[in-house]
PDB file of C-alpha atoms in Angstrom:
ATOM      1  CA  ARG A  22      14.291  31.611   5.825  1.00 79.00           C
ATOM      2  CA  PRO A  23      12.224  29.634   3.994  1.00 78.00           C
ATOM      3  CA  GLU A  24      12.100  26.967   6.350  1.00 75.00           C
ATOM      4  CA  LEU A  25      11.076  29.159   8.964  1.00 83.00           C
ATOM      5  CA  THR A  26       7.764  30.272   6.545  1.00 86.00           C
ATOM      6  CA  ARG A  27       7.093  27.600   4.348  1.00 80.00           C
ATOM      7  CA  GLY A  28       5.255  24.845   5.160  1.00 81.00           C
ATOM      8  CA  THR A  29       7.167  22.229   2.956  1.00 78.00           C
ATOM      9  CA  VAL A  30      10.975  22.598   2.446  1.00 81.00           C
ATOM     10  CA  ASP A  31      12.844  19.776   0.199  1.00 79.00           C
ATOM     11  CA  ILE A  32      16.620  20.721   1.529  1.00 81.00           C
ATOM     12  CA  LEU A  33      19.786  19.286  -1.825  1.00 83.00           C
ATOM     13  CA  VAL A  34      21.642  16.985  -0.233  1.00 84.00           C
ATOM     14  CA  PRO A  35      25.628  17.846  -0.753  1.00 88.00           C
ATOM     15  CA  LYS A  36      27.100  15.083  -2.738  1.00 88.00           C
ATOM     16  CA  ASP A  37      29.516  13.990   0.294  1.00 89.00           C
ATOM     17  CA  TYR A  38      26.474  12.709   1.953  1.00 84.00           C
ATOM     18  CA  TRP A  39      25.635  10.712  -1.148  1.00 82.00           C
ATOM     19  CA  THR A  40      25.145   6.555  -0.738  1.00 76.00           C
ATOM     20  CA  LYS A  41      24.485   6.445  -4.447  1.00 77.00           C
ATOM     21  CA  ALA A  42      23.285   8.743  -7.519  1.00 78.00           C
ATOM     22  CA  PRO A  43      19.917   9.897  -7.314  1.00 76.00           C
ATOM     23  CA  THR A  44      18.362   8.164  -9.743  1.00 78.00           C
ATOM     24  CA  THR A  45      14.828   9.365 -11.371  1.00 78.00           C
ATOM     25  CA  PRO A  46      11.971   8.589  -8.827  1.00 79.00           C
ATOM     26  CA  ILE A  47       9.663   4.986  -9.118  1.00 92.00           C
ATOM     27  CA  VAL A  48       6.084   4.956  -7.422  1.00 95.00           C
ATOM     28  CA  VAL A  49       4.848   1.452  -7.160  1.00 97.00           C
ATOM     29  CA  LEU A  50       1.089   1.238  -6.293  1.00 97.00           C
ATOM     30  CA  VAL A  51       0.483  -1.303  -4.547  1.00 98.00           C
ATOM     31  CA  MET A  52      -3.526  -2.355  -4.693  1.00 97.00           C
ATOM     32  CA  GLU A  53      -5.942  -4.953  -2.787  1.00 97.00           C
ATOM     33  CA  VAL A  54      -8.481  -7.122  -4.950  1.00 97.00           C
ATOM     34  CA  THR A  55     -10.127  -9.556  -2.240  1.00 96.00           C
ATOM     35  CA  TYR A  56     -14.173  -9.657  -2.162  1.00 96.00           C
ATOM     36  CA  VAL A  57     -14.486  -7.017   0.393  1.00 96.00           C
ATOM     37  CA  ALA A  58     -11.913  -4.792  -1.446  1.00 96.00           C
ATOM     38  CA  VAL A  59     -14.403  -5.162  -4.201  1.00 96.00           C
ATOM     39  CA  THR A  60     -17.886  -4.185  -2.272  1.00 95.00           C
ATOM     40  CA  THR A  61     -16.523  -1.546  -0.399  1.00 95.00           C
ATOM     41  CA  LYS A  62     -15.847   0.004  -3.551  1.00 95.00           C
ATOM     42  CA  VAL A  63     -12.148   0.677  -2.406  1.00 96.00           C
ATOM     43  CA  VAL A  64     -10.764  -1.247  -5.658  1.00 96.00           C
ATOM     44  CA  SER A  65     -13.184   1.625  -8.050  1.00 95.00           C
ATOM     45  CA  HIS A  66     -12.449   4.595  -6.544  1.00 96.00           C
ATOM     46  CA  VAL A  67      -8.259   3.816  -5.743  1.00 96.00           C
ATOM     47  CA  ALA A  68      -8.050   2.980  -9.770  1.00 95.00           C
ATOM     48  CA  LYS A  69     -10.316   5.943 -10.625  1.00 95.00           C
ATOM     49  CA  SER A  70      -8.342   8.240  -8.553  1.00 95.00           C
ATOM     50  CA  MET A  71      -4.922   6.892 -10.171  1.00 95.00           C
ATOM     51  CA  ARG A  72      -6.398   7.258 -13.661  1.00 93.00           C
ATOM     52  CA  SER A  73      -6.998  11.270 -13.264  1.00 93.00           C
ATOM     53  CA  LEU A  74      -3.782  12.047 -11.372  1.00 92.00           C
ATOM     54  CA  VAL A  75      -1.296   9.948 -13.944  1.00 90.00           C
ATOM     55  CA  ARG A  76      -2.727  12.019 -16.474  1.00 87.00           C
ATOM     56  CA  THR A  77      -0.991  15.455 -14.532  1.00 87.00           C
ATOM     57  CA  ILE A  78       1.982  14.225 -14.716  1.00 83.00           C
ATOM     58  CA  ASN A  79       4.246  15.397 -17.553  1.00 78.00           C
ATOM     59  CA  THR A  80       7.938  14.950 -15.864  1.00 79.00           C
ATOM     60  CA  PRO A  81      10.501  12.785 -18.426  1.00 82.00           C
ATOM     61  CA  GLY A  82      11.568   9.907 -15.964  1.00 84.00           C
ATOM     62  CA  VAL A  83       8.922   9.634 -13.600  1.00 88.00           C
ATOM     63  CA  GLU A  84       7.609   5.695 -13.965  1.00 92.00           C
ATOM     64  CA  PHE A  85       4.651   3.888 -12.515  1.00 94.00           C
ATOM     65  CA  ALA A  86       4.056   0.717 -11.889  1.00 96.00           C
ATOM     66  CA  LEU A  87       1.023  -1.359 -10.684  1.00 96.00           C
ATOM     67  CA  ILE A  88       0.154  -4.237  -8.019  1.00 97.00           C
ATOM     68  CA  THR A  89      -2.895  -5.673  -6.882  1.00 97.00           C
ATOM     69  CA  TYR A  90      -3.161  -8.902  -4.522  1.00 97.00           C
ATOM     70  CA  ASP A  91      -5.623 -11.114  -3.326  1.00 96.00           C
ATOM     71  CA  SER A  92      -4.207 -14.542  -1.995  1.00 95.00           C
ATOM     72  CA  THR A  93      -1.831 -14.506  -5.043  1.00 96.00           C
ATOM     73  CA  VAL A  94       0.288 -11.264  -6.379  1.00 97.00           C
ATOM     74  CA  HIS A  95      -0.172 -10.095  -9.649  1.00 97.00           C
ATOM     75  CA  PHE A  96       1.695  -7.801 -11.981  1.00 96.00           C
ATOM     76  CA  TYR A  97       1.085  -5.912 -14.840  1.00 95.00           C
ATOM     77  CA  PRO A  98       3.228  -4.928 -17.990  1.00 92.00           C
ATOM     78  CA  LEU A  99       2.707  -1.528 -18.644  1.00 91.00           C
ATOM     79  CA  ASN A 100       5.860  -1.222 -21.636  1.00 86.00           C
ATOM     80  CA  ASP A 101       4.622  -3.607 -23.357  1.00 70.00           C
ATOM     81  CA  SER A 102       6.558  -2.142 -26.396  1.00 75.00           C
ATOM     82  CA  LYS A 103       8.845  -4.590 -26.601  1.00 70.00           C
ATOM     83  CA  TYR A 104       5.772  -7.520 -25.953  1.00 74.00           C
ATOM     84  CA  PRO A 105       3.395  -6.594 -27.995  1.00 75.00           C
ATOM     85  CA  ARG A 106       2.114 -10.309 -26.965  1.00 77.00           C
ATOM     86  CA  LEU A 107       1.505  -9.141 -22.866  1.00 77.00           C
ATOM     87  CA  ARG A 108      -0.602  -6.578 -23.955  1.00 75.00           C
ATOM     88  CA  GLU A 109      -3.478  -6.043 -21.680  1.00 79.00           C
ATOM     89  CA  SER A 110      -2.467  -9.670 -19.962  1.00 87.00           C
ATOM     90  CA  MET A 111      -1.951  -9.433 -16.466  1.00 92.00           C
ATOM     91  CA  LEU A 112       1.260 -12.134 -14.601  1.00 93.00           C
ATOM     92  CA  VAL A 113      -0.313 -13.904 -11.367  1.00 95.00           C
ATOM     93  CA  MET A 114       3.280 -14.737  -8.526  1.00 94.00           C
ATOM     94  CA  PRO A 115       1.305 -17.485  -6.126  1.00 92.00           C
ATOM     95  CA  ASP A 116       4.380 -18.448  -4.765  1.00 94.00           C
ATOM     96  CA  ILE A 117       3.280 -16.015  -1.222  1.00 95.00           C
ATOM     97  CA  GLN A 118       5.827 -17.082   0.659  1.00 95.00           C
ATOM     98  CA  SER A 119       8.978 -16.126  -0.782  1.00 94.00           C
ATOM     99  CA  PRO A 120       7.945 -13.162  -2.811  1.00 95.00           C
ATOM    100  CA  PHE A 121       9.664 -12.581  -6.185  1.00 94.00           C
ATOM    101  CA  VAL A 122       8.931 -10.522  -9.185  1.00 95.00           C
ATOM    102  CA  PRO A 123       7.825 -12.299 -12.644  1.00 93.00           C
ATOM    103  CA  ALA A 124       9.331 -10.079 -15.271  1.00 92.00           C
ATOM    104  CA  PRO A 125      12.449  -7.955 -15.226  1.00 91.00           C
ATOM    105  CA  ALA A 126      11.585  -4.216 -14.214  1.00 91.00           C
ATOM    106  CA  GLU A 127      11.449  -2.724 -17.269  1.00 90.00           C
ATOM    107  CA  LEU A 128       8.803  -4.545 -18.824  1.00 91.00           C
ATOM    108  CA  LEU A 129       6.563  -3.704 -15.343  1.00 93.00           C
ATOM    109  CA  CYS A 130       7.346   0.073 -15.128  1.00 92.00           C
ATOM    110  CA  ALA A 131       5.840   2.850 -17.959  1.00 91.00           C
ATOM    111  CA  ASP A 132       7.362   6.183 -18.325  1.00 90.00           C
ATOM    112  CA  LEU A 133       4.391   8.300 -17.188  1.00 88.00           C
ATOM    113  CA  SER A 134       5.105  11.422 -19.343  1.00 86.00           C
ATOM    114  CA  GLN A 135       4.814   8.555 -22.354  1.00 87.00           C
ATOM    115  CA  SER A 136       2.396   6.298 -21.449  1.00 86.00           C
ATOM    116  CA  SER A 137      -0.254   8.208 -19.025  1.00 87.00           C
ATOM    117  CA  LYS A 138      -2.861   6.397 -21.549  1.00 88.00           C
ATOM    118  CA  ARG A 139      -2.055   3.097 -21.056  1.00 89.00           C
ATOM    119  CA  VAL A 140      -1.719   3.173 -17.607  1.00 91.00           C
ATOM    120  CA  ALA A 141      -4.677   5.017 -17.203  1.00 91.00           C
ATOM    121  CA  LYS A 142      -6.127   1.938 -19.469  1.00 91.00           C
ATOM    122  CA  THR A 143      -4.549  -0.388 -17.090  1.00 93.00           C
ATOM    123  CA  LEU A 144      -6.431   0.748 -13.954  1.00 93.00           C
ATOM    124  CA  GLU A 145      -9.535   1.187 -15.133  1.00 92.00           C
ATOM    125  CA  SER A 146      -9.199  -2.507 -16.461  1.00 92.00           C
ATOM    126  CA  VAL A 147      -8.647  -4.480 -12.969  1.00 93.00           C
ATOM    127  CA  GLY A 148     -11.928  -3.085 -11.510  1.00 88.00           C
ATOM    128  CA  LYS A 149     -13.843  -5.357 -14.814  1.00 90.00           C
ATOM    129  CA  ARG A 150     -10.918  -8.189 -13.603  1.00 93.00           C
ATOM    130  CA  PHE A 151     -12.233  -8.068 -10.042  1.00 95.00           C
ATOM    131  CA  GLU A 152     -15.417  -7.531  -9.948  1.00 91.00           C
ATOM    132  CA  LYS A 153     -17.031 -10.456  -9.822  1.00 92.00           C
ATOM    133  CA  THR A 154     -14.081 -11.733  -6.998  1.00 94.00           C
ATOM    134  CA  ASN A 155     -15.107 -14.349  -4.467  1.00 95.00           C
ATOM    135  CA  VAL A 156     -11.205 -14.437  -3.011  1.00 95.00           C
ATOM    136  CA  THR A 157     -11.250 -13.323   0.563  1.00 94.00           C
ATOM    137  CA  HIS A 158      -7.778 -13.908   1.765  1.00 94.00           C
ATOM    138  CA  SER A 159      -5.321 -11.470   1.240  1.00 95.00           C
ATOM    139  CA  ALA A 160      -1.445 -11.898   0.707  1.00 96.00           C
ATOM    140  CA  GLY A 161      -0.997  -8.292   1.291  1.00 96.00           C
ATOM    141  CA  ASN A 162       3.014  -8.130   3.416  1.00 96.00           C
ATOM    142  CA  ALA A 163       3.954 -10.738   0.366  1.00 97.00           C
ATOM    143  CA  ALA A 164       3.029  -7.833  -2.410  1.00 97.00           C
ATOM    144  CA  LEU A 165       4.646  -5.123  -0.223  1.00 97.00           C
ATOM    145  CA  GLU A 166       7.509  -7.396  -0.427  1.00 96.00           C
ATOM    146  CA  ALA A 167       7.462  -8.162  -4.251  1.00 97.00           C
ATOM    147  CA  ALA A 168       6.960  -3.989  -4.671  1.00 97.00           C
ATOM    148  CA  VAL A 169      10.296  -3.440  -2.175  1.00 97.00           C
ATOM    149  CA  GLU A 170      12.632  -6.082  -4.751  1.00 96.00           C
ATOM    150  CA  LEU A 171      11.144  -3.986  -8.175  1.00 96.00           C
ATOM    151  CA  CYS A 172      11.574  -0.329  -6.536  1.00 95.00           C
ATOM    152  CA  ASN A 173      15.076  -1.856  -5.341  1.00 93.00           C
ATOM    153  CA  ALA A 174      16.243  -3.037  -9.173  1.00 92.00           C
ATOM    154  CA  LYS A 175      14.677   0.545 -10.348  1.00 91.00           C
ATOM    155  CA  GLY A 176      17.742   2.576  -7.506  1.00 89.00           C
ATOM    156  CA  GLY A 177      14.623   3.726  -5.550  1.00 91.00           C
ATOM    157  CA  GLY A 178      10.770   5.140  -4.792  1.00 92.00           C
ATOM    158  CA  HIS A 179       8.210   4.948  -3.721  1.00 95.00           C
ATOM    159  CA  ILE A 180       4.916   2.506  -3.243  1.00 97.00           C
ATOM    160  CA  LEU A 181       1.386   3.277  -2.160  1.00 97.00           C
ATOM    161  CA  ILE A 182       0.257  -0.012  -0.697  1.00 97.00           C
ATOM    162  CA  VAL A 183      -3.388   0.019  -0.117  1.00 98.00           C
ATOM    163  CA  TYR A 184      -4.927  -2.345   2.766  1.00 97.00           C
ATOM    164  CA  ALA A 185      -8.986  -3.033   2.700  1.00 96.00           C
ATOM    165  CA  THR A 186      -8.249  -6.070   5.503  1.00 95.00           C
ATOM    166  CA  LEU A 187      -5.315  -8.027   7.229  1.00 93.00           C
ATOM    167  CA  PRO A 188      -3.049  -9.349   5.470  1.00 94.00           C
ATOM    168  CA  ASP A 189      -3.611 -13.380   7.073  1.00 92.00           C
ATOM    169  CA  VAL A 190      -1.887 -15.288   4.265  1.00 94.00           C
ATOM    170  CA  GLY A 191       1.852 -15.567   2.727  1.00 94.00           C
ATOM    171  CA  VAL A 192       4.856 -13.780   4.203  1.00 94.00           C
ATOM    172  CA  GLY A 193       3.829 -12.038   7.537  1.00 92.00           C
ATOM    173  CA  ALA A 194       0.994 -12.915   7.905  1.00 91.00           C
ATOM    174  CA  ILE A 195      -1.647 -11.436  10.720  1.00 87.00           C
ATOM    175  CA  GLU A 196      -3.592 -13.504  12.615  1.00 79.00           C
ATOM    176  CA  ALA A 197      -7.146 -12.383  12.119  1.00 67.00           C
ATOM    177  CA  SER A 198      -8.444 -15.181  14.479  1.00 60.00           C
ATOM    178  CA  GLU A 199      -6.188 -14.038  17.386  1.00 60.00           C
ATOM    179  CA  LEU A 200      -6.958 -10.241  17.106  1.00 59.00           C
ATOM    180  CA  ALA A 201     -10.701 -10.904  16.936  1.00 60.00           C
ATOM    181  CA  ALA A 202     -11.019 -13.264  19.633  1.00 61.00           C
ATOM    182  CA  VAL A 203      -8.615  -9.771  21.261  1.00 60.00           C
ATOM    183  CA  ARG A 204     -10.866  -7.066  20.015  1.00 59.00           C
ATOM    184  CA  GLN A 205     -13.969  -9.032  21.110  1.00 63.00           C
ATOM    185  CA  SER A 206     -12.382  -9.388  24.971  1.00 63.00           C
ATOM    186  CA  ALA A 207     -12.080  -5.736  25.123  1.00 60.00           C
ATOM    187  CA  LEU A 208     -15.714  -4.799  23.792  1.00 60.00           C
ATOM    188  CA  GLU A 209     -17.404  -7.422  26.528  1.00 65.00           C
ATOM    189  CA  SER A 210     -14.717  -5.774  29.167  1.00 61.00           C
ATOM    190  CA  GLU A 211     -16.054  -2.529  27.941  1.00 59.00           C
ATOM    191  CA  LYS A 212     -19.180  -3.276  28.157  1.00 60.00           C
ATOM    192  CA  ASP A 213     -19.603  -4.907  31.523  1.00 59.00           C
ATOM    193  CA  LYS A 214     -17.229  -2.079  33.396  1.00 57.00           C
ATOM    194  CA  GLY A 215     -20.420   0.670  32.616  1.00 55.00           C
ATOM    195  CA  ASP A 216     -18.916   3.607  34.561  1.00 51.00           C
ATOM    196  CA  ARG A 217     -16.664   2.101  36.399  1.00 51.00           C
ATOM    197  CA  GLU A 218     -12.602   2.497  36.380  1.00 56.00           C
ATOM    198  CA  ARG A 219     -10.900   0.666  33.914  1.00 54.00           C
ATOM    199  CA  SER A 220      -9.341  -2.729  34.767  1.00 54.00           C
ATOM    200  CA  PRO A 221      -5.752  -4.144  34.807  1.00 55.00           C
ATOM    201  CA  ALA A 222      -7.045  -6.715  32.107  1.00 51.00           C
ATOM    202  CA  SER A 223      -8.812  -4.054  30.446  1.00 54.00           C
ATOM    203  CA  ASP A 224      -4.804  -2.418  29.912  1.00 57.00           C
ATOM    204  CA  GLU A 225      -4.091  -5.797  29.071  1.00 57.00           C
ATOM    205  CA  VAL A 226      -6.020  -5.722  25.825  1.00 56.00           C
ATOM    206  CA  ASP A 227      -5.137  -2.615  24.830  1.00 57.00           C
ATOM    207  CA  LYS A 228      -1.254  -3.581  24.578  1.00 59.00           C
ATOM    208  CA  THR A 229      -1.947  -7.133  23.250  1.00 60.00           C
ATOM    209  CA  LEU A 230      -4.375  -4.759  20.416  1.00 60.00           C
ATOM    210  CA  PHE A 231      -1.574  -2.956  19.804  1.00 62.00           C
ATOM    211  CA  SER A 232       1.329  -4.243  20.212  1.00 69.00           C
ATOM    212  CA  PHE A 233       3.856  -4.895  17.124  1.00 66.00           C
ATOM    213  CA  ARG A 234       3.554  -8.055  15.034  1.00 77.00           C
ATOM    214  CA  GLN A 235       5.934 -10.271  12.497  1.00 83.00           C
ATOM    215  CA  GLU A 236       8.754  -8.394  13.528  1.00 87.00           C
ATOM    216  CA  ALA A 237      11.297 -10.117  12.309  1.00 90.00           C
ATOM    217  CA  PHE A 238       9.262  -9.537   9.051  1.00 93.00           C
ATOM    218  CA  TYR A 239       9.613  -5.970   8.986  1.00 93.00           C
ATOM    219  CA  ARG A 240      12.712  -5.938  10.472  1.00 93.00           C
ATOM    220  CA  ARG A 241      13.835  -7.457   6.765  1.00 94.00           C
ATOM    221  CA  LEU A 242      11.678  -5.304   4.866  1.00 95.00           C
ATOM    222  CA  PHE A 243      12.624  -1.967   6.628  1.00 94.00           C
ATOM    223  CA  ALA A 244      17.005  -3.025   6.381  1.00 94.00           C
ATOM    224  CA  LYS A 245      15.814  -3.692   2.317  1.00 94.00           C
ATOM    225  CA  CYS A 246      14.012  -0.343   2.102  1.00 94.00           C
ATOM    226  CA  GLN A 247      16.829   1.298   3.707  1.00 90.00           C
ATOM    227  CA  GLU A 248      19.069  -0.077   1.798  1.00 89.00           C
ATOM    228  CA  GLY A 249      17.229   1.189  -1.860  1.00 89.00           C
ATOM    229  CA  GLY A 250      16.185   4.318  -1.107  1.00 89.00           C
ATOM    230  CA  VAL A 251      12.778   3.310  -0.779  1.00 94.00           C
ATOM    231  CA  GLY A 252      10.032   4.830   0.516  1.00 94.00           C
ATOM    232  CA  VAL A 253       6.203   3.356   2.060  1.00 96.00           C
ATOM    233  CA  SER A 254       2.898   5.016   2.510  1.00 96.00           C
ATOM    234  CA  VAL A 255       0.501   2.911   3.762  1.00 97.00           C
ATOM    235  CA  PHE A 256      -3.643   3.436   3.327  1.00 97.00           C
ATOM    236  CA  CYS A 257      -5.754   1.378   5.382  1.00 97.00           C
ATOM    237  CA  CYS A 258      -9.600   1.086   4.593  1.00 96.00           C
ATOM    238  CA  PRO A 259     -10.785  -1.085   6.833  1.00 95.00           C
ATOM    239  CA  GLN A 260     -15.120  -1.831   6.166  1.00 93.00           C
ATOM    240  CA  PRO A 261     -17.528  -0.449   8.968  1.00 90.00           C
ATOM    241  CA  PHE A 262     -16.933  -2.596  11.982  1.00 84.00           C
ATOM    242  CA  ALA A 263     -13.712  -4.396  10.701  1.00 87.00           C
ATOM    243  CA  PHE A 264     -10.377  -4.520  12.906  1.00 83.00           C
ATOM    244  CA  ILE A 265      -7.194  -3.753  11.092  1.00 88.00           C
ATOM    245  CA  ASP A 266      -4.123  -3.890  12.681  1.00 88.00           C
ATOM    246  CA  PHE A 267      -2.919  -0.559  12.302  1.00 91.00           C
ATOM    247  CA  ALA A 268      -0.204  -0.316  14.832  1.00 88.00           C
ATOM    248  CA  THR A 269       1.206  -3.135  12.838  1.00 91.00           C
ATOM    249  CA  LEU A 270       0.893  -2.107   9.176  1.00 93.00           C
ATOM    250  CA  ALA A 271       1.826   1.800   9.809  1.00 93.00           C
ATOM    251  CA  GLU A 272       5.093   1.034  11.236  1.00 92.00           C
ATOM    252  CA  ILE A 273       6.809   0.780   8.147  1.00 94.00           C
ATOM    253  CA  SER A 274       5.412   3.936   6.652  1.00 94.00           C
ATOM    254  CA  VAL A 275       7.112   5.792   9.661  1.00 92.00           C
ATOM    255  CA  LYS A 276      10.086   4.002  10.191  1.00 92.00           C
ATOM    256  CA  THR A 277      10.663   4.345   5.467  1.00 93.00           C
ATOM    257  CA  GLY A 278       9.961   8.261   5.461  1.00 90.00           C
ATOM    258  CA  GLY A 279       6.119   7.378   4.146  1.00 93.00           C
ATOM    259  CA  ARG A 280       2.959   8.473   5.644  1.00 94.00           C
ATOM    260  CA  PRO A 281       0.662   6.285   7.207  1.00 95.00           C
ATOM    261  CA  HIS A 282      -3.354   6.503   6.487  1.00 96.00           C
ATOM    262  CA  LEU A 283      -6.016   5.728   8.095  1.00 96.00           C
ATOM    263  CA  TYR A 284      -9.939   5.489   7.097  1.00 96.00           C
ATOM    264  CA  SER A 285     -11.714   4.066  10.391  1.00 93.00           C
ATOM    265  CA  ASP A 286     -15.565   2.603   8.568  1.00 93.00           C
ATOM    266  CA  PHE A 287     -14.247   3.727   5.833  1.00 95.00           C
ATOM    267  CA  SER A 288     -17.498   4.807   3.210  1.00 94.00           C
ATOM    268  CA  MET A 289     -16.918   6.084  -0.338  1.00 94.00           C
ATOM    269  CA  ALA A 290     -19.857   9.054   1.128  1.00 94.00           C
ATOM    270  CA  LYS A 291     -17.023   9.634   4.742  1.00 94.00           C
ATOM    271  CA  ASP A 292     -13.681   8.776   3.783  1.00 95.00           C
ATOM    272  CA  GLY A 293     -13.825   9.304  -0.680  1.00 94.00           C
ATOM    273  CA  GLU A 294     -12.690  12.799  -0.667  1.00 95.00           C
ATOM    274  CA  HIS A 295     -10.013  12.616   1.668  1.00 96.00           C
ATOM    275  CA  LEU A 296      -8.502   9.227   0.186  1.00 96.00           C
ATOM    276  CA  PHE A 297      -8.779  10.767  -3.657  1.00 96.00           C
ATOM    277  CA  ARG A 298      -5.826  13.573  -1.440  1.00 95.00           C
ATOM    278  CA  ASP A 299      -4.117  11.362  -0.143  1.00 95.00           C
ATOM    279  CA  LEU A 300      -3.193   9.923  -2.861  1.00 95.00           C
ATOM    280  CA  GLU A 301      -2.544  13.159  -4.114  1.00 93.00           C
ATOM    281  CA  ARG A 302      -0.412  14.015  -2.081  1.00 91.00           C
ATOM    282  CA  SER A 303       1.734  11.146  -1.587  1.00 90.00           C
ATOM    283  CA  LEU A 304       1.727  10.773  -5.355  1.00 84.00           C
ATOM    284  CA  PHE A 305       3.499  14.331  -5.807  1.00 74.00           C
ATOM    285  CA  VAL A 306       5.879  14.417  -3.080  1.00 61.00           C
TER     286      VAL A 306
END
């Protein structure tokens, strides 16, 4: 019995259980390009990792799209054979309260078996494009919602979203100042108590710090993912001593069949290879 002897087993679902005919999957990489993401080398490492991985995909029909974000959301025309004027361009979507896909899905998605060099070149350009950025705000959840819309337009797929900071602006924003105050309170409480028992106040701080936020936004996004056949894998790479609300950001992975990944106090020396292997596994599942 393969399910007892193999680590991973794919089970073919009979047509009787289909909600719609299966389609060729699309992979959407959603990458943060804020000042923190650039200075901690998250951007350069993720871009370099994906460049090497996409070159190994030869399966016809597997499509790839790239979205980056800081305080706005950026799209890249990867299938520009019909629109040569858009070659090497970047489309900026500034409406982070009501995000949308600013171009046809066919323009933004490229078949990796035919356009892997084009995709690799675009990934290489991202690091150079944002290497001198000073933007610190993140519209990560606006970018995530736009990526879900793009996947739905292509019949479903897998989203790989990379966070380096809390998404603090736009739809689904998480209030960073509130969490920072709660975390500081927790640190002071731990410092004061020494070896004594945990106080009820400390337990309340934990409940507040690790509670699920933006429930209405995520409930709506869960429904869209379920309807369109979209899975989301989350990669959280906070800088040393920075807090990121992993309890909230990872929930969409749990609900959609993706994988949540946390690299606390991210550094290239400690987490670089680990992040590469996790991206590789997510891309080829």
